[in-house]
CSV table of C-alpha atoms in Angstrom, one decimal:
chain,number,residue,atom,x,y,z
A,1,UNK,CA,18.0,40.7,7.2
A,2,UNK,CA,20.3,41.0,4.1
A,3,UNK,CA,19.4,43.9,1.9
A,4,UNK,CA,17.2,43.0,-1.0
A,5,UNK,CA,15.7,39.8,0.6
A,6,UNK,CA,11.9,39.8,0.7
A,7,UNK,CA,10.3,37.8,3.5
A,8,UNK,CA,6.8,36.6,4.0
A,9,UNK,CA,6.0,34.9,7.3
A,10,UNK,CA,3.2,32.3,7.7
A,11,UNK,CA,3.2,31.4,11.4
A,12,UNK,CA,6.1,28.9,11.7
A,13,UNK,CA,7.0,28.7,8.0
A,14,UNK,CA,9.2,31.0,5.9
A,15,UNK,CA,9.3,31.8,2.2
A,16,UNK,CA,12.2,33.8,1.0
A,17,UNK,CA,13.6,35.0,-2.3
A,18,UNK,CA,17.2,36.1,-2.9
A,19,UNK,CA,17.5,38.5,-5.9
A,20,UNK,CA,20.8,37.0,-7.0
A,21,UNK,CA,19.1,33.7,-7.7
A,22,UNK,CA,17.1,33.1,-10.9
A,23,UNK,CA,14.5,31.1,-9.0
A,24,UNK,CA,13.1,31.5,-5.4
A,25,UNK,CA,14.3,29.2,-2.7
A,26,UNK,CA,11.6,27.6,-0.7
A,27,UNK,CA,12.2,26.5,2.9
A,28,UNK,CA,9.9,23.6,3.7
A,29,UNK,CA,7.3,25.3,5.8
A,30,UNK,CA,5.4,23.6,8.7
A,31,UNK,CA,2.1,25.3,8.5
A,32,UNK,CA,0.2,23.1,10.8
A,33,UNK,CA,-0.2,25.7,13.6
A,34,UNK,CA,-1.2,28.3,11.0
A,35,UNK,CA,-3.8,26.0,9.4
A,36,UNK,CA,-5.2,25.0,12.8
A,37,UNK,CA,-5.6,28.7,13.7
A,38,UNK,CA,-7.4,29.4,10.5
A,39,UNK,CA,-9.7,26.4,11.1
A,40,UNK,CA,-10.4,27.7,14.7
A,41,UNK,CA,-11.5,31.0,13.1
A,42,UNK,CA,-13.8,28.9,10.8
A,43,UNK,CA,-11.7,29.7,7.7
A,44,UNK,CA,-9.3,27.9,5.3
A,45,UNK,CA,-6.4,29.0,3.2
A,46,UNK,CA,-8.6,29.2,0.2
A,47,UNK,CA,-11.0,31.6,1.9
A,48,UNK,CA,-8.5,34.4,2.3
A,49,UNK,CA,-6.5,36.7,-0.1
A,50,UNK,CA,-2.8,36.5,0.2
A,51,UNK,CA,0.0,38.8,-0.9
A,52,UNK,CA,2.0,35.6,-1.4
A,53,UNK,CA,0.0,32.4,-1.5
A,54,UNK,CA,1.1,29.8,1.0
A,55,UNK,CA,2.7,26.7,-0.7
A,56,UNK,CA,-0.1,24.3,-1.5
A,57,UNK,CA,2.1,21.3,-0.7
A,58,UNK,CA,2.8,22.6,2.8
A,59,UNK,CA,-0.9,23.4,3.4
A,60,UNK,CA,-1.9,19.9,2.3
A,61,UNK,CA,0.8,18.3,4.5
A,62,UNK,CA,-0.5,20.4,7.5
A,63,UNK,CA,-4.1,19.3,6.9
A,64,UNK,CA,-3.1,15.7,6.7
A,65,UNK,CA,-1.1,15.9,10.0
A,66,UNK,CA,-3.8,17.8,11.8
A,67,UNK,CA,-6.3,15.1,10.7
A,68,UNK,CA,-3.9,12.3,12.0
A,69,UNK,CA,-3.7,14.2,15.3
A,70,UNK,CA,-7.5,14.4,15.6
A,71,UNK,CA,-7.4,18.2,15.6
A,72,UNK,CA,-9.4,18.5,12.3
A,73,UNK,CA,-12.2,16.3,11.2
A,74,UNK,CA,-12.7,14.8,7.7
A,75,UNK,CA,-14.2,18.0,6.4
A,76,UNK,CA,-11.3,20.1,7.7
A,77,UNK,CA,-13.3,21.5,10.6
A,78,UNK,CA,-11.6,22.0,14.0
A,79,UNK,CA,-12.5,19.4,16.6
A,80,UNK,CA,-12.9,19.9,20.4
A,81,UNK,CA,-9.4,18.5,20.8
A,82,UNK,CA,-8.2,20.9,18.1
A,83,UNK,CA,-9.6,23.9,20.0
A,84,UNK,CA,-7.9,22.8,23.2
A,85,UNK,CA,-4.6,22.1,21.5
A,86,UNK,CA,-4.7,25.3,19.5
A,87,UNK,CA,-5.1,27.3,22.7
A,88,UNK,CA,-1.7,26.2,23.9
A,89,UNK,CA,1.4,28.0,22.9
A,90,UNK,CA,3.1,24.9,21.4
A,91,UNK,CA,3.2,23.1,18.1
A,92,UNK,CA,0.0,21.2,17.4
A,93,UNK,CA,1.8,17.9,17.8
A,94,UNK,CA,2.7,18.8,21.4
A,95,UNK,CA,-0.7,20.4,21.9
A,96,UNK,CA,-2.3,17.1,21.1
A,97,UNK,CA,0.1,15.3,23.5
A,98,UNK,CA,-0.7,17.7,26.3
A,99,UNK,CA,-4.5,17.5,25.8
A,100,UNK,CA,-4.3,13.7,25.9
A,101,UNK,CA,-2.1,13.8,29.0
A,102,UNK,CA,-4.7,16.0,30.7
A,103,UNK,CA,-7.5,13.6,29.7
A,104,UNK,CA,-5.6,10.7,31.3
A,105,UNK,CA,-4.7,12.6,34.5
A,106,UNK,CA,-1.1,12.9,33.4
A,107,UNK,CA,-1.0,16.6,32.8
A,108,UNK,CA,2.3,17.3,34.4
A,109,UNK,CA,4.0,14.5,32.5
A,110,UNK,CA,2.6,15.9,29.3
A,111,UNK,CA,3.8,19.4,30.1
A,112,UNK,CA,7.3,18.2,30.9
A,113,UNK,CA,7.4,16.2,27.7
A,114,UNK,CA,6.2,19.1,25.6
A,115,UNK,CA,8.7,21.5,27.1
A,116,UNK,CA,11.5,19.0,26.6
A,117,UNK,CA,10.7,18.7,22.9
A,118,UNK,CA,9.9,22.3,22.3
A,119,UNK,CA,13.0,23.8,23.8
A,120,UNK,CA,16.7,23.1,23.3
A,121,UNK,CA,17.8,19.6,24.3
A,122,UNK,CA,18.7,19.5,28.0
A,123,UNK,CA,21.5,17.0,27.2
A,124,UNK,CA,24.7,18.3,25.6
A,125,UNK,CA,27.3,16.4,23.6
A,126,UNK,CA,27.7,14.6,20.3
A,127,UNK,CA,24.3,13.6,19.1
A,128,UNK,CA,25.2,10.1,18.4
A,129,UNK,CA,26.6,9.7,21.9
A,130,UNK,CA,23.6,10.9,23.7
A,131,UNK,CA,20.8,8.6,24.9
A,132,UNK,CA,17.7,8.6,22.6
A,133,UNK,CA,15.2,8.1,25.4
A,134,UNK,CA,13.0,11.1,26.1
A,135,UNK,CA,12.3,9.6,29.5
A,136,UNK,CA,15.8,10.4,30.6
A,137,UNK,CA,15.2,14.1,29.8
A,138,UNK,CA,11.7,14.2,31.4
A,139,UNK,CA,13.0,12.5,34.6
A,140,UNK,CA,15.8,15.1,34.9
A,141,UNK,CA,13.2,17.9,34.4
A,142,UNK,CA,10.8,16.5,36.9
A,143,UNK,CA,13.2,15.5,39.6
A,144,UNK,CA,15.8,18.2,40.4
A,145,UNK,CA,17.7,15.7,42.6
A,146,UNK,CA,18.6,13.6,39.5
A,147,UNK,CA,21.8,14.2,37.7
A,148,UNK,CA,23.3,13.3,34.3
A,149,UNK,CA,26.8,13.9,33.1
A,150,UNK,CA,25.6,15.4,29.9
A,151,UNK,CA,22.9,17.6,31.5
A,152,UNK,CA,23.1,21.4,30.8
A,153,UNK,CA,22.0,23.1,34.0
A,154,UNK,CA,21.0,26.4,32.5
A,155,UNK,CA,18.9,24.7,29.9
A,156,UNK,CA,17.3,22.4,32.5
A,157,UNK,CA,16.2,25.4,34.4
A,158,UNK,CA,14.8,27.2,31.4
A,159,UNK,CA,12.9,24.1,30.2
A,160,UNK,CA,11.5,23.5,33.7
A,161,UNK,CA,10.2,27.1,33.7
A,162,UNK,CA,8.6,26.4,30.3
A,163,UNK,CA,6.9,23.2,31.7
A,164,UNK,CA,5.5,25.2,34.6
A,165,UNK,CA,4.1,27.8,32.2
A,166,UNK,CA,2.3,25.1,30.3
A,167,UNK,CA,1.1,23.6,33.5
A,168,UNK,CA,-0.4,26.9,34.5
A,169,UNK,CA,-2.1,27.3,31.1
A,170,UNK,CA,-3.6,23.8,31.4
A,171,UNK,CA,-4.6,24.1,35.1
A,172,UNK,CA,-2.4,21.3,36.3
A,173,UNK,CA,-2.6,21.5,40.1
A,174,UNK,CA,0.7,22.4,41.8
A,175,UNK,CA,0.3,19.4,44.0
A,176,UNK,CA,0.4,17.2,40.9
A,177,UNK,CA,3.7,18.5,39.8
A,178,UNK,CA,5.9,16.0,41.5
A,179,UNK,CA,8.4,13.5,40.2
A,180,UNK,CA,6.9,12.0,37.0
A,181,UNK,CA,6.4,8.3,36.3
A,182,UNK,CA,7.4,7.9,32.6
A,183,UNK,CA,5.7,4.5,32.0
A,184,UNK,CA,3.0,6.2,29.8
A,185,UNK,CA,5.4,8.6,28.1
A,186,UNK,CA,5.6,6.5,24.9
A,187,UNK,CA,1.8,6.3,24.6
A,188,UNK,CA,1.5,10.1,25.0
A,189,UNK,CA,4.2,10.6,22.5
A,190,UNK,CA,2.3,8.4,20.0
A,191,UNK,CA,-0.6,10.8,20.2
A,192,UNK,CA,1.6,13.6,19.0
A,193,UNK,CA,3.6,11.6,16.5
A,194,UNK,CA,1.2,8.9,15.1
A,195,UNK,CA,3.1,9.0,11.8
A,196,UNK,CA,6.4,8.1,13.7
A,197,UNK,CA,5.5,5.0,15.6
A,198,UNK,CA,8.3,2.6,14.8
A,199,UNK,CA,8.2,-1.2,14.6
A,200,UNK,CA,11.5,-3.0,15.0
A,201,UNK,CA,12.7,-4.9,12.0
A,202,UNK,CA,14.8,-8.1,12.1
A,203,UNK,CA,18.0,-6.1,12.7
A,204,UNK,CA,18.6,-4.5,16.1
A,205,UNK,CA,18.2,-0.8,16.0
A,206,UNK,CA,16.3,-0.8,12.6
A,207,UNK,CA,12.7,0.4,12.6
A,208,UNK,CA,9.9,0.8,10.1
A,209,UNK,CA,7.9,3.9,10.9
A,210,UNK,CA,4.1,4.1,10.4
A,211,UNK,CA,4.8,6.7,7.7
A,212,UNK,CA,6.5,4.0,5.7
A,213,UNK,CA,10.0,5.3,6.1
A,214,UNK,CA,12.9,3.7,7.9
A,215,UNK,CA,14.8,4.9,11.0
A,216,UNK,CA,17.8,3.7,13.0
A,217,UNK,CA,18.8,3.8,16.6
A,218,UNK,CA,22.4,3.2,17.5
A,219,UNK,CA,22.8,-0.5,18.4
A,220,UNK,CA,24.3,0.3,21.8
A,221,UNK,CA,21.3,2.5,22.8
A,222,UNK,CA,18.8,0.7,25.1
A,223,UNK,CA,15.9,1.7,22.8
A,224,UNK,CA,17.5,-0.3,19.9
A,225,UNK,CA,16.1,-3.5,21.5
A,226,UNK,CA,12.5,-2.2,21.9
A,227,UNK,CA,9.8,-3.8,19.8
A,228,UNK,CA,8.1,-0.5,19.3
A,229,UNK,CA,9.2,3.1,19.7
A,230,UNK,CA,7.8,6.6,19.0
A,231,UNK,CA,10.2,9.1,17.4
A,232,UNK,CA,10.0,12.8,18.3
A,233,UNK,CA,13.2,14.0,16.6
A,234,UNK,CA,14.9,12.6,13.5
A,235,UNK,CA,18.1,13.5,11.7
A,236,UNK,CA,17.5,12.6,8.1
A,237,UNK,CA,20.5,14.5,6.6
A,238,UNK,CA,22.5,11.4,5.7
A,239,UNK,CA,21.0,8.2,4.4
A,240,UNK,CA,18.4,6.5,6.5
A,241,UNK,CA,17.0,8.8,9.2
A,242,UNK,CA,18.7,8.5,12.6
A,243,UNK,CA,16.5,8.8,15.7
A,244,UNK,CA,17.7,11.6,18.1
A,245,UNK,CA,14.9,11.6,20.6
A,246,UNK,CA,12.2,9.0,21.1
A,247,UNK,CA,10.6,6.7,23.6
A,248,UNK,CA,9.8,3.0,23.9
A,249,UNK,CA,6.1,2.0,23.8
A,250,UNK,CA,4.1,-1.3,24.1
A,251,UNK,CA,2.0,-2.4,21.2
A,252,UNK,CA,-1.1,-2.5,23.4
A,253,UNK,CA,-0.4,1.1,24.4
A,254,UNK,CA,-0.3,2.2,20.8
A,255,UNK,CA,-3.6,0.3,20.1
A,256,UNK,CA,-5.2,2.0,23.1
A,257,UNK,CA,-4.4,5.5,22.1
A,258,UNK,CA,-4.4,5.2,18.3
A,259,UNK,CA,-7.0,2.4,17.8
A,260,UNK,CA,-9.4,4.8,16.1
A,261,UNK,CA,-6.7,5.8,13.5
A,262,UNK,CA,-6.0,2.2,12.5
A,263,UNK,CA,-7.3,0.6,9.3
A,264,UNK,CA,-8.8,-2.8,9.2
A,265,UNK,CA,-7.4,-4.8,6.2
A,266,UNK,CA,-8.8,-8.1,5.1
A,267,UNK,CA,-7.0,-10.1,2.4
A,268,UNK,CA,-7.6,-13.5,0.9
A,269,UNK,CA,-4.8,-15.5,-0.7
A,270,UNK,CA,-3.7,-19.0,-1.5
A,271,UNK,CA,-1.1,-20.1,1.1
A,272,UNK,CA,1.3,-22.5,-0.7
A,273,UNK,CA,2.6,-23.9,2.6
A,274,UNK,CA,-1.0,-24.8,3.7
A,275,UNK,CA,-2.1,-25.7,0.2
A,276,UNK,CA,-5.3,-23.7,0.7
A,277,UNK,CA,-7.0,-20.4,1.0
A,278,UNK,CA,-6.3,-18.3,4.0
A,279,UNK,CA,-8.1,-15.1,5.0
A,280,UNK,CA,-5.9,-12.7,6.9
A,281,UNK,CA,-7.4,-9.8,8.9
A,282,UNK,CA,-5.0,-7.1,9.9
A,283,UNK,CA,-5.1,-3.9,11.9
A,284,UNK,CA,-2.8,-1.4,10.3
A,285,UNK,CA,-1.3,1.8,11.6
A,286,UNK,CA,-0.1,3.3,8.4
A,287,UNK,CA,2.6,0.9,7.1
A,288,UNK,CA,2.7,-1.1,10.3
A,289,UNK,CA,0.9,-4.4,10.9
A,290,UNK,CA,-0.2,-4.1,14.5
A,291,UNK,CA,-2.3,-7.3,14.7
A,292,UNK,CA,-2.9,-10.1,12.3
A,293,UNK,CA,-5.0,-13.3,12.4
A,294,UNK,CA,-5.4,-16.0,9.8
A,295,UNK,CA,-8.3,-18.4,9.4
A,296,UNK,CA,-10.0,-20.6,6.8
A,297,UNK,CA,-12.5,-18.6,4.7
A,298,UNK,CA,-16.2,-19.2,4.4
A,299,UNK,CA,-18.1,-19.6,1.2
A,300,UNK,CA,-18.5,-16.6,-1.2
A,301,UNK,CA,-17.8,-15.3,-4.6
A,302,UNK,CA,-14.5,-13.9,-3.5
A,303,UNK,CA,-13.5,-17.4,-2.5
A,304,UNK,CA,-14.3,-18.8,-5.9
A,305,UNK,CA,-12.4,-16.0,-7.7
A,306,UNK,CA,-9.3,-16.6,-5.6
A,307,UNK,CA,-9.5,-20.4,-6.3
A,308,UNK,CA,-9.7,-19.6,-10.0
A,309,UNK,CA,-6.7,-17.3,-9.6
A,310,UNK,CA,-4.8,-20.1,-7.9
A,311,UNK,CA,-5.5,-22.4,-10.8
A,312,UNK,CA,-4.4,-19.8,-13.4
A,313,UNK,CA,-1.2,-19.4,-11.5
A,314,UNK,CA,-0.5,-23.0,-10.8
A,315,UNK,CA,-1.8,-24.4,-14.1
A,316,UNK,CA,-4.3,-27.2,-14.8
A,317,UNK,CA,-2.0,-29.7,-13.1
A,318,UNK,CA,-3.3,-28.6,-9.7
A,319,UNK,CA,-6.6,-30.2,-10.6
A,320,UNK,CA,-7.5,-33.9,-10.2
A,321,UNK,CA,-7.8,-35.2,-13.7
A,322,UNK,CA,-9.6,-38.5,-13.8
A,323,UNK,CA,-9.2,-40.8,-16.8
A,324,UNK,CA,-12.8,-40.0,-17.9
A,325,UNK,CA,-12.1,-36.3,-17.7
A,326,UNK,CA,-8.8,-36.6,-19.6
A,327,UNK,CA,-10.5,-38.8,-22.3
A,328,UNK,CA,-13.4,-36.3,-22.7
A,329,UNK,CA,-10.9,-33.5,-23.0
A,330,UNK,CA,-9.0,-35.4,-25.7
A,331,UNK,CA,-12.1,-36.1,-27.7
A,332,UNK,CA,-13.3,-32.6,-27.8
A,333,UNK,CA,-9.8,-31.3,-28.4
A,334,UNK,CA,-9.5,-33.6,-31.4
A,335,UNK,CA,-12.9,-32.3,-32.8
A,336,UNK,CA,-11.6,-28.7,-32.6
A,337,UNK,CA,-8.1,-29.6,-33.9
A,338,UNK,CA,-9.7,-31.5,-36.9
A,339,UNK,CA,-10.9,-28.1,-38.2
A,340,UNK,CA,-14.4,-27.7,-36.7
A,341,UNK,CA,-14.1,-24.4,-34.7
A,342,UNK,CA,-17.6,-24.8,-33.3
A,343,UNK,CA,-16.0,-27.1,-30.8
A,344,UNK,CA,-14.1,-25.4,-27.9
A,345,UNK,CA,-10.3,-25.7,-27.8
A,346,UNK,CA,-9.1,-27.9,-25.0
A,347,UNK,CA,-5.4,-27.0,-24.8
A,348,UNK,CA,-4.1,-25.6,-21.5
A,349,UNK,CA,-4.1,-22.0,-22.4
A,350,UNK,CA,-7.7,-22.1,-23.8
A,351,UNK,CA,-9.1,-24.0,-20.7
A,352,UNK,CA,-7.3,-21.5,-18.4
A,353,UNK,CA,-8.8,-18.6,-20.2
A,354,UNK,CA,-12.3,-20.1,-19.9
A,355,UNK,CA,-12.1,-21.2,-16.3
A,356,UNK,CA,-14.9,-18.9,-15.3
A,357,UNK,CA,-17.2,-20.6,-17.8
A,358,UNK,CA,-16.6,-24.3,-17.4
A,359,UNK,CA,-15.1,-24.7,-13.9
A,360,UNK,CA,-16.0,-21.8,-11.6
A,361,UNK,CA,-19.7,-23.0,-11.2
A,362,UNK,CA,-18.3,-26.2,-9.7
A,363,UNK,CA,-15.9,-24.6,-7.2
A,364,UNK,CA,-18.5,-23.8,-4.5
A,365,UNK,CA,-17.1,-24.9,-1.1
A,366,UNK,CA,-13.5,-25.4,-2.4
A,367,UNK,CA,-11.0,-23.8,0.0
A,368,UNK,CA,-7.9,-26.1,-0.2
A,369,UNK,CA,-6.0,-28.4,-2.5
A,370,UNK,CA,-7.8,-31.6,-1.4
A,371,UNK,CA,-11.2,-29.9,-2.2
A,372,UNK,CA,-9.8,-28.9,-5.6
A,373,UNK,CA,-8.6,-32.3,-6.5
A,374,UNK,CA,-12.0,-33.8,-5.7
A,375,UNK,CA,-13.9,-31.6,-8.2
A,376,UNK,CA,-15.4,-33.8,-10.9
A,377,UNK,CA,-13.8,-32.3,-14.0
A,378,UNK,CA,-15.6,-34.7,-16.3
A,379,UNK,CA,-18.9,-33.4,-15.1
A,380,UNK,CA,-17.7,-29.8,-15.4
A,381,UNK,CA,-16.6,-30.3,-19.0
A,382,UNK,CA,-19.6,-32.4,-20.0
A,383,UNK,CA,-22.0,-29.8,-18.6
A,384,UNK,CA,-20.1,-27.0,-20.4
A,385,UNK,CA,-20.6,-28.7,-23.8
A,386,UNK,CA,-24.3,-28.5,-23.7
A,387,UNK,CA,-26.9,-31.1,-24.8
A,388,UNK,CA,-26.5,-30.7,-28.6
A,389,UNK,CA,-22.7,-31.0,-28.5
A,390,UNK,CA,-22.8,-34.0,-26.2
A,391,UNK,CA,-25.2,-35.7,-28.6
A,392,UNK,CA,-23.0,-35.0,-31.6
A,393,UNK,CA,-19.8,-35.9,-29.7
A,394,UNK,CA,-21.0,-39.5,-29.0
A,395,UNK,CA,-22.1,-39.9,-32.6
A,396,UNK,CA,-19.0,-38.4,-34.3
A,397,UNK,CA,-16.3,-39.3,-31.8
A,398,UNK,CA,-17.5,-42.4,-29.9
A,399,UNK,CA,-15.5,-43.6,-26.9
A,400,UNK,CA,-15.6,-47.2,-28.3
A,401,UNK,CA,-16.0,-48.8,-31.7
A,402,UNK,CA,-17.5,-52.3,-32.3
A,403,UNK,CA,-15.7,-54.7,-34.6
A,404,UNK,CA,-17.4,-57.3,-36.9
A,405,UNK,CA,-17.0,-60.0,-34.3
A,406,UNK,CA,-18.7,-57.9,-31.7
A,407,UNK,CA,-15.6,-57.0,-29.8
A,408,UNK,CA,-15.5,-53.4,-28.6
A,409,UNK,CA,-12.2,-51.4,-28.5
A,410,UNK,CA,-11.6,-48.1,-26.8
A,411,UNK,CA,-10.5,-45.2,-29.0
A,412,UNK,CA,-7.5,-43.3,-27.7
A,413,UNK,CA,-7.9,-39.7,-28.7
A,414,UNK,CA,-4.8,-38.6,-26.7
A,415,UNK,CA,-2.4,-39.5,-29.5
A,416,UNK,CA,-1.5,-37.6,-32.6
A,417,UNK,CA,-4.2,-39.6,-34.4
A,418,UNK,CA,-7.1,-41.4,-32.8
A,419,UNK,CA,-6.0,-45.0,-32.3
A,420,UNK,CA,-7.5,-48.3,-31.3
A,421,UNK,CA,-5.4,-51.2,-30.0
A,422,UNK,CA,-6.4,-54.9,-30.5
A,423,UNK,CA,-5.2,-58.3,-31.5
A,424,UNK,CA,-4.9,-58.8,-35.2
A,425,UNK,CA,-7.4,-61.7,-35.0
A,426,UNK,CA,-10.1,-59.2,-33.8
A,427,UNK,CA,-10.0,-57.7,-37.2
A,428,UNK,CA,-10.6,-60.9,-39.2
A,429,UNK,CA,-13.6,-60.5,-41.5
A,430,UNK,CA,-13.1,-56.7,-41.9
A,431,UNK,CA,-12.1,-55.4,-45.3
A,432,UNK,CA,-11.7,-51.8,-43.9
A,433,UNK,CA,-10.9,-50.6,-40.5
A,434,UNK,CA,-13.3,-48.7,-38.2
A,435,UNK,CA,-13.9,-45.0,-38.8
A,436,UNK,CA,-15.1,-41.9,-36.9
A,437,UNK,CA,-16.7,-38.6,-37.9
A,438,UNK,CA,-19.5,-40.3,-39.9
A,439,UNK,CA,-17.0,-42.5,-41.7
A,440,UNK,CA,-14.8,-39.7,-42.9
A,441,UNK,CA,-11.8,-40.3,-40.6
A,442,UNK,CA,-10.2,-43.8,-40.5
A,443,UNK,CA,-8.8,-44.8,-37.1
A,444,UNK,CA,-5.2,-45.7,-36.7
A,445,UNK,CA,-5.0,-49.4,-35.8
A,446,UNK,CA,-2.3,-50.8,-33.5
A,447,UNK,CA,-2.4,-54.5,-34.3
A,448,UNK,CA,-1.1,-56.8,-31.6
A,449,UNK,CA,0.2,-60.4,-31.5
A,450,UNK,CA,-1.5,-63.0,-29.3
A,451,UNK,CA,1.0,-62.0,-26.6
A,452,UNK,CA,0.0,-58.3,-26.9
A,453,UNK,CA,3.1,-57.1,-28.7
A,454,UNK,CA,2.8,-54.7,-31.6
A,455,UNK,CA,2.7,-56.3,-35.1
A,456,UNK,CA,1.7,-53.4,-37.3
A,457,UNK,CA,0.4,-49.8,-37.0
A,458,UNK,CA,-1.7,-48.7,-39.9
A,459,UNK,CA,-4.7,-46.7,-40.9
A,460,UNK,CA,-5.2,-48.7,-44.1
A,461,UNK,CA,-6.4,-52.2,-43.1
A,462,UNK,CA,-7.2,-53.3,-46.7
A,463,UNK,CA,-3.7,-52.3,-47.8
A,464,UNK,CA,-2.2,-54.2,-44.9
A,465,UNK,CA,-4.1,-57.4,-45.7
A,466,UNK,CA,-3.1,-57.1,-49.4
A,467,UNK,CA,0.5,-56.2,-48.7
A,468,UNK,CA,2.7,-56.9,-45.6
A,469,UNK,CA,0.3,-59.4,-44.2
A,470,UNK,CA,2.0,-62.2,-46.1
A,471,UNK,CA,5.3,-61.7,-44.2
A,472,UNK,CA,3.5,-61.0,-40.9
A,473,UNK,CA,1.4,-64.2,-41.3
A,474,UNK,CA,4.6,-66.4,-41.8
A,475,UNK,CA,6.2,-64.9,-38.6
A,476,UNK,CA,3.1,-65.2,-36.5
A,477,UNK,CA,2.4,-68.8,-37.6
A,478,UNK,CA,5.9,-69.8,-36.6
A,479,UNK,CA,5.6,-68.1,-33.2
A,480,UNK,CA,2.0,-69.0,-32.4
A,481,UNK,CA,1.2,-72.2,-34.3
A,482,UNK,CA,-1.9,-72.9,-32.2
A,483,UNK,CA,-3.6,-69.8,-33.6
A,484,UNK,CA,-5.4,-69.5,-36.9
A,485,UNK,CA,-3.6,-67.4,-39.5
A,486,UNK,CA,-5.7,-67.3,-42.7
A,487,UNK,CA,-4.3,-66.3,-46.1
A,488,UNK,CA,-7.1,-63.8,-46.6
A,489,UNK,CA,-8.2,-62.4,-43.2
A,490,UNK,CA,-10.7,-60.0,-44.7
A,491,UNK,CA,-12.8,-63.1,-45.6
A,492,UNK,CA,-13.2,-64.0,-41.9
């Protein structure tokens, strides 16, 4: 070591400080073997006094990884698998792989894979020109008769000896140390690298890892076309990480060995293409969706809340507004706009804000657009007003007004001013026009000819009779001579 450099070693991790630097340099330390050994003793990093405290970030990362590998439980205690893996002279990832291989009766395959990953690569050459598949390397190690142009003979022999040492430690019978079948290699690798299961994206050779990061395989490499891979070695020095060593794996194999580590995710959303609610249930391995099914939801409060959310997003236009509902909305809206704040506002923004109050109680059983458009909005708004307001509404703002001759006309509250439309003859005998709000608000009159064409629009019937009626009468008498056109209509 260089003079003046102080070292502290924590198992596989190093911390060093160079005196010519103002601040210490930290090498990212993989402390998983160290933390596993402490847990095997029944201790944790916090339980011991240290000359130099291990980096908390590295300790936390190690604990997370050991939990993913099933070597520590949720309380940080070592598991049975953790004791077995910790007894092996390999990294905990590889220890978990070997222990699982033993459990499946594939001990020799596990030892070969662990040795191939622990030691120097048995293939030599430019990394981007070498095959990614770990199976190529394991096959070379397990079958001395196989050859590869990039194989390094000396390294092959050294790695074989290492695999034999592991097999001796794990009591793999010598009769079981034949030529390996690598069909299960990807599944075993997933046990040791659950955070590096890769799902192919739309582009060949592009994968999303279960850790949430991306990785690439050279497009010419056979693994680039796999739907799922497991990555054992990554080169992340430039841009998106490049896979150096990995193996293909089937989705079902991943589910079989990592099913307990998967999360079940249930989501409810409005599917625009289906115009309805869809409940999606997914099994997730980290960032990967391993299985997903969609179905129509059942009843429940969460359904109602999602329907309300859809209405807020899409606006009131997604509802089925009948003429009765629109009329009621206009009447109450006029009462509020006329200055009486005791009446609820009926503009879009206000109704959307109050959806939980007036509409949500009527959304039981609604799961799609057809259901939504069948909801009786008149009943919903009418019920929301309450008995006292309903009584006052019919008295102050009637739907229809009765003229002197007994004819009833509908009041249109949807205009700028409440309006009634009727033939001018209907108003004969009336000095003043009809009013609302206990006589305080005169209705606007749209007076029509016998043919239904507008003659005059006024809110002052007496002024019309006394003023422009003279000219209107002359014109109407000329056009419609069979009708009566009195000089003083107010007299009847």
